[in-house]
Short mmCIF file of C-alpha atoms in Angstrom, two decimals:
data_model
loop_
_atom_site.label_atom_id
_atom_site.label_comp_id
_atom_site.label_asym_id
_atom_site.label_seq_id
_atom_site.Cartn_x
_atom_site.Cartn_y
_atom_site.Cartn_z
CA UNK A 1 172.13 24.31 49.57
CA UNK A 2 168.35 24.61 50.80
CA UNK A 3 169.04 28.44 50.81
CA UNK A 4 170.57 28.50 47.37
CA UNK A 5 167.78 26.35 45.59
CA UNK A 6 165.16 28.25 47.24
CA UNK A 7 166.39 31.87 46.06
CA UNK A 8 166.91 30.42 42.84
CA UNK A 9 163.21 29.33 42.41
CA UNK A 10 162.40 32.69 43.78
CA UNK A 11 164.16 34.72 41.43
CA UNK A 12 163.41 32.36 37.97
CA UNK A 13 159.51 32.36 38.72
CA UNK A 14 159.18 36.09 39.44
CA UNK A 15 161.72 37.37 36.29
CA UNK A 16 160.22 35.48 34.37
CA UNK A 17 156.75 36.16 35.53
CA UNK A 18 158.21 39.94 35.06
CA UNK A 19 159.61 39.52 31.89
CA UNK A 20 155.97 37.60 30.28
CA UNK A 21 153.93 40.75 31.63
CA UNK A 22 156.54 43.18 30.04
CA UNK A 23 156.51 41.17 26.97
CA UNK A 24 152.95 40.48 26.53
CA UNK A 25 151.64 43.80 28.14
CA UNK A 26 154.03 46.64 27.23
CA UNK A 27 150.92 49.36 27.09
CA UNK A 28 148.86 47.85 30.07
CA UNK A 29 150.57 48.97 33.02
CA UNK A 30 147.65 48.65 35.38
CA UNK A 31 147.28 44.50 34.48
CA UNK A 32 151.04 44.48 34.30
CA UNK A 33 151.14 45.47 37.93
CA UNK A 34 149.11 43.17 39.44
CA UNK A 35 150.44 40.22 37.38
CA UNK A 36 153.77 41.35 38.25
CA UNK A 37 152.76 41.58 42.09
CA UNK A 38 150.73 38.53 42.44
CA UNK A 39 153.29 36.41 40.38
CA UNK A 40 156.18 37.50 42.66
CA UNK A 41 154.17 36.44 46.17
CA UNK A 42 153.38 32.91 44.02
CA UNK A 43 157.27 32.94 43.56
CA UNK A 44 157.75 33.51 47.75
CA UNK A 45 155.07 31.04 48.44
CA UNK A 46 157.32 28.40 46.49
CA UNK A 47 160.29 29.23 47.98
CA UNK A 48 159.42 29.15 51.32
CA UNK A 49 157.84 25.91 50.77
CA UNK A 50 161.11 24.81 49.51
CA UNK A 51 163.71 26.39 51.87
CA UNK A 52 161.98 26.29 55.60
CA UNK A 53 163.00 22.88 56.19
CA UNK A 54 166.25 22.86 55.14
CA UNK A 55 167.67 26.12 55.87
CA UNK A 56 165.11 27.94 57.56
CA UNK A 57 164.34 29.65 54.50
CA UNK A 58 165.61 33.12 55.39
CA UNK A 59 165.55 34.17 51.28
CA UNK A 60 166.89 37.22 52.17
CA UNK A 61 170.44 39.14 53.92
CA UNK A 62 167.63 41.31 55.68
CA UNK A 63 166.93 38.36 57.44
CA UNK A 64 170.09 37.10 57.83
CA UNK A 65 171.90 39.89 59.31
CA UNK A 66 168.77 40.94 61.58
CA UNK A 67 168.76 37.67 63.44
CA UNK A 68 172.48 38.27 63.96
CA UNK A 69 172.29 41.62 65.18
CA UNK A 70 169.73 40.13 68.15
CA UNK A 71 171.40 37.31 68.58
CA UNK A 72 169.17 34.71 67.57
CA UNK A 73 171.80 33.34 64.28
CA UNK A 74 175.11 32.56 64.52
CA UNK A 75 177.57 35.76 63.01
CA UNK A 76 180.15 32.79 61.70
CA UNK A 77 177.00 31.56 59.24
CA UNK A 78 175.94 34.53 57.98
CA UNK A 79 178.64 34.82 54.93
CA UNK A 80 177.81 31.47 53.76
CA UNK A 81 174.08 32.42 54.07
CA UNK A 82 174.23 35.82 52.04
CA UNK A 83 176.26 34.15 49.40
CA UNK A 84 173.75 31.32 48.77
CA UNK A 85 170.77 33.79 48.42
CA UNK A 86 172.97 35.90 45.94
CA UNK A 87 173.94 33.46 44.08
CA UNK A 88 170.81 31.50 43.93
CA UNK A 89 169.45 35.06 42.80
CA UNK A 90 172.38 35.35 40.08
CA UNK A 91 171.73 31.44 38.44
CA UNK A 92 167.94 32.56 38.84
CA UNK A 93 168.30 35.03 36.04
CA UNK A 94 170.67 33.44 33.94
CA UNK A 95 167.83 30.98 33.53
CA UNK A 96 165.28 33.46 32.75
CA UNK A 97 168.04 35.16 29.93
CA UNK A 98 167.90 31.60 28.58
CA UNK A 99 164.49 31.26 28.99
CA UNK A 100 163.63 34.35 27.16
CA UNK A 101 166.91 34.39 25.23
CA UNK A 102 165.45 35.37 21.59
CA UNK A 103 163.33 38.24 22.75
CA UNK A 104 166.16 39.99 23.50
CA UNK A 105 167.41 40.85 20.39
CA UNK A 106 163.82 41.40 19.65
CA UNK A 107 163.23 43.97 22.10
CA UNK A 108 166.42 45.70 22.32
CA UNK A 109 168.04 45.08 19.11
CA UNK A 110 172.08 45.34 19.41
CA UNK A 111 171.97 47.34 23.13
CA UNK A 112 170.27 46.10 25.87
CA UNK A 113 168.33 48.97 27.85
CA UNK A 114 168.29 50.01 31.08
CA UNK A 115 166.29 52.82 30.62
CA UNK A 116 164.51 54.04 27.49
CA UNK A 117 161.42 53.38 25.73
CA UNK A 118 161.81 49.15 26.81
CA UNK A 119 164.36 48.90 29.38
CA UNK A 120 164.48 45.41 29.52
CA UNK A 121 166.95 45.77 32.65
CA UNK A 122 163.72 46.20 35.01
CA UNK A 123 162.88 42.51 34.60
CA UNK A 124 165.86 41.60 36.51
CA UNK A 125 166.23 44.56 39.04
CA UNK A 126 165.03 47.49 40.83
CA UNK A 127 164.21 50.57 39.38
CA UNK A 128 162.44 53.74 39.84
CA UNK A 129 158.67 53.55 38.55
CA UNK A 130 159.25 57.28 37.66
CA UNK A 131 162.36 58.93 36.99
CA UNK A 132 162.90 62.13 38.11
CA UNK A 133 160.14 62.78 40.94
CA UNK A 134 161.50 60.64 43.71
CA UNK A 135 165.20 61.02 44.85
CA UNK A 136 167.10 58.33 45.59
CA UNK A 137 166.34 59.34 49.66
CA UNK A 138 163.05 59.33 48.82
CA UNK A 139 163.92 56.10 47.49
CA UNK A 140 165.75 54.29 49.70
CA UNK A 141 163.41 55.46 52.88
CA UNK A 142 160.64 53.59 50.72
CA UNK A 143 162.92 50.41 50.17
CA UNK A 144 163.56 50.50 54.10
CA UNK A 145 160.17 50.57 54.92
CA UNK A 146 158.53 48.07 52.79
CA UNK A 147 161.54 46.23 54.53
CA UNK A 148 159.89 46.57 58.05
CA UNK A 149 157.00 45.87 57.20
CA UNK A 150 157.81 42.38 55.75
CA UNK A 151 159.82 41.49 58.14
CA UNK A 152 157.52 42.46 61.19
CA UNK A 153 155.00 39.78 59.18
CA UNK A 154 157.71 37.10 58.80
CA UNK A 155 158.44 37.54 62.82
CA UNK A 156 154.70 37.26 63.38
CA UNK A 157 154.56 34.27 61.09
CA UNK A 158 157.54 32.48 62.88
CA UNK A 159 156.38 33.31 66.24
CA UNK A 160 155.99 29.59 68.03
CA UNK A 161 152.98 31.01 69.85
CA UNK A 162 151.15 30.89 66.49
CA UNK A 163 149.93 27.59 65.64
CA UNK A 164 150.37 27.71 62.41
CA UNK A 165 150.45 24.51 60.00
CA UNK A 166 153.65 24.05 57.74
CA UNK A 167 151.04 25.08 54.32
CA UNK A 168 149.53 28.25 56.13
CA UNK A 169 152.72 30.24 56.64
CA UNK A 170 154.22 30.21 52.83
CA UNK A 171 151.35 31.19 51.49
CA UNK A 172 150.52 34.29 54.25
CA UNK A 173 154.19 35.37 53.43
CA UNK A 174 153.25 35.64 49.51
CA UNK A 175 150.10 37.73 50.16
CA UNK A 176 152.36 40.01 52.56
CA UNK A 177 154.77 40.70 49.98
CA UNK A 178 152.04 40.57 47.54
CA UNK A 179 150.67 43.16 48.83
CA UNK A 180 153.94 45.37 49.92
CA UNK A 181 154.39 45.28 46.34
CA UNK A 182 150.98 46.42 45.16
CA UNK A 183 151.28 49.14 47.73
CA UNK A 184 155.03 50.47 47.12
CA UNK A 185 154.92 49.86 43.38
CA UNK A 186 153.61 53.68 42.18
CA UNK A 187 157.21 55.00 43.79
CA UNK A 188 159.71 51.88 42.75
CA UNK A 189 159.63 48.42 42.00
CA UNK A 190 159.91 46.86 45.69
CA UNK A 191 162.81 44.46 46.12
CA UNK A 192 163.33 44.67 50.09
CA UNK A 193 165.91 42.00 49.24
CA UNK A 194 169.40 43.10 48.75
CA UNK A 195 170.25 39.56 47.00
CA UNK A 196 167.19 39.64 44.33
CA UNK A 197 168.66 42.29 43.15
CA UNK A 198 172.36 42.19 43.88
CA UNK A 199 172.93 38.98 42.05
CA UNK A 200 170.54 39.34 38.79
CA UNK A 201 172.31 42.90 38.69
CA UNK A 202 175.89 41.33 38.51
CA UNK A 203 174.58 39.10 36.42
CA UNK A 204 172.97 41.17 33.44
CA UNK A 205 176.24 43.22 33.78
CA UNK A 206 177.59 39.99 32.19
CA UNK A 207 175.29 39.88 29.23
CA UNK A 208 174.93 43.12 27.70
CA UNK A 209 173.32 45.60 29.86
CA UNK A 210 176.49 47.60 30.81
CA UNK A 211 175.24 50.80 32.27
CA UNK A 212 172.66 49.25 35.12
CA UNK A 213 175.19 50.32 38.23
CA UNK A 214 175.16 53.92 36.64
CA UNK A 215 171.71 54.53 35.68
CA UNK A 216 169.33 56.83 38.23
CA UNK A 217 172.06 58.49 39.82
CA UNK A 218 173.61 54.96 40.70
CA UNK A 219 170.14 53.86 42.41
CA UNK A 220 172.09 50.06 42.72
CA UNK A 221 172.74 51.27 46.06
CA UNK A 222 169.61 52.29 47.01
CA UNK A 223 168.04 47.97 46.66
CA UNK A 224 171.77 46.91 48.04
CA UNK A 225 171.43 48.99 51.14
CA UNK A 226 167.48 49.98 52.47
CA UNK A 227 166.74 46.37 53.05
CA UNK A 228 169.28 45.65 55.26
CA UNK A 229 168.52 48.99 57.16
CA UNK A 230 165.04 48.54 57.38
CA UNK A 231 165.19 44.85 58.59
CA UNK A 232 167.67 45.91 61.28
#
């Protein structure tokens, strides 16, 4: 439950952080990106907070699967554990579509975009900053290690040799992916989190935007996969 509340927080602050930025900035892509960035590590900051005393506040299968592979989680919890974060990630942005549920007709009048001149899809999910130059190897090498590099910085944070107050580590893990994201942003957006995107992807499926597990040479793999390869 911890697990599931926490994701959703995560995913409703930082789509609809995404989707104000979009909305308010369409032509500013330089301010977008740092509000985008910054309001994403304020969205892990709050999660974190939320989820470390509950469930440990893994927010992410990377995680998840990586401590079962060394044998530091249990492999009997870990199906229970993905399908919280997915599905915390999946209620996250139907919230934000009801949020923001009038600008959608307003933006993409009778189809909803996932590419195009406002592909409203990219609020919800990964895609390619620029499509075309980077192949989806390119890609998915980038995903895997943004990946690593998070998670080496959560180990570090959750080492018991650090004496670290309950406040300090939340808000070092936002600047991290902070960060991560300013840094990987140029190639993709950065999701190194197969349920952020895995969930809100389902879910936008639902409502309208029919074509976002085709579009970039069926990139959906490329967020589902990397994380978990990286974090391994």
């Amino acid at each position: 439950v911890g697990e599931f509340f926490a994701m959703f927080v995560f995913v409703f602050i930082g789509c609809c952080i995404t989707a104000q930025a979009i909305f308010r900035m369409p032509h500013s892509e330089g301010s977008m990106d740092i509000t985008i960035c910054f309001g994403w590590g304020c969205a892990l900051v709050l999660a974190v907070a939320i989820g470390a005393g509950t469930s440990g506040a893994h927010l992410n299968p990377a995680i998840t699967i990586g401590k079962a592979v060394f044998g530091h989680y249990p492999w009997k919890r870990v199906p229970s554990m993905v399908f919280a974060q997915t599905l915390g990630s999946f209620i996250g942005a139907l919230f934000t579509w009801l949020y923001y549920y009038p600008m959608w007709d307003l933006v993409n009048p009778g189809h909803r975009q996932s590419v195009g001149k406002a592909p409203t899809a990219e609020i919800f999910v990964i895609q390619p900053s620029k499509s075309g130059i980077y192949t989806n190897t390119n890609l998915f090498f980038n995903e895997a290690m943004m990946t690593f590099c998070m998670l080496f910085a959560v180990h570090f944070v959750a080492d018991k040799r650090m004496t670290m107050s309950a406040t300090t580590a939340p808000v070092l893990l936002g600047l991290m992916l902070t960060a991560i994201l300013l840094a990987g942003s140029q190639v993709s957006a950065i999701g190194i989190n197969s349920a952020r995107d895995f969930g809100p992807r389902l879910f936008i499926v639902m409502a309208g935007w029919h074509d976002t597990f085709k579009v970039y040479n069926y990139y959906f793999y490329v967020p589902l996969i990397s994380p978990i390869v990286g974090g391994i």
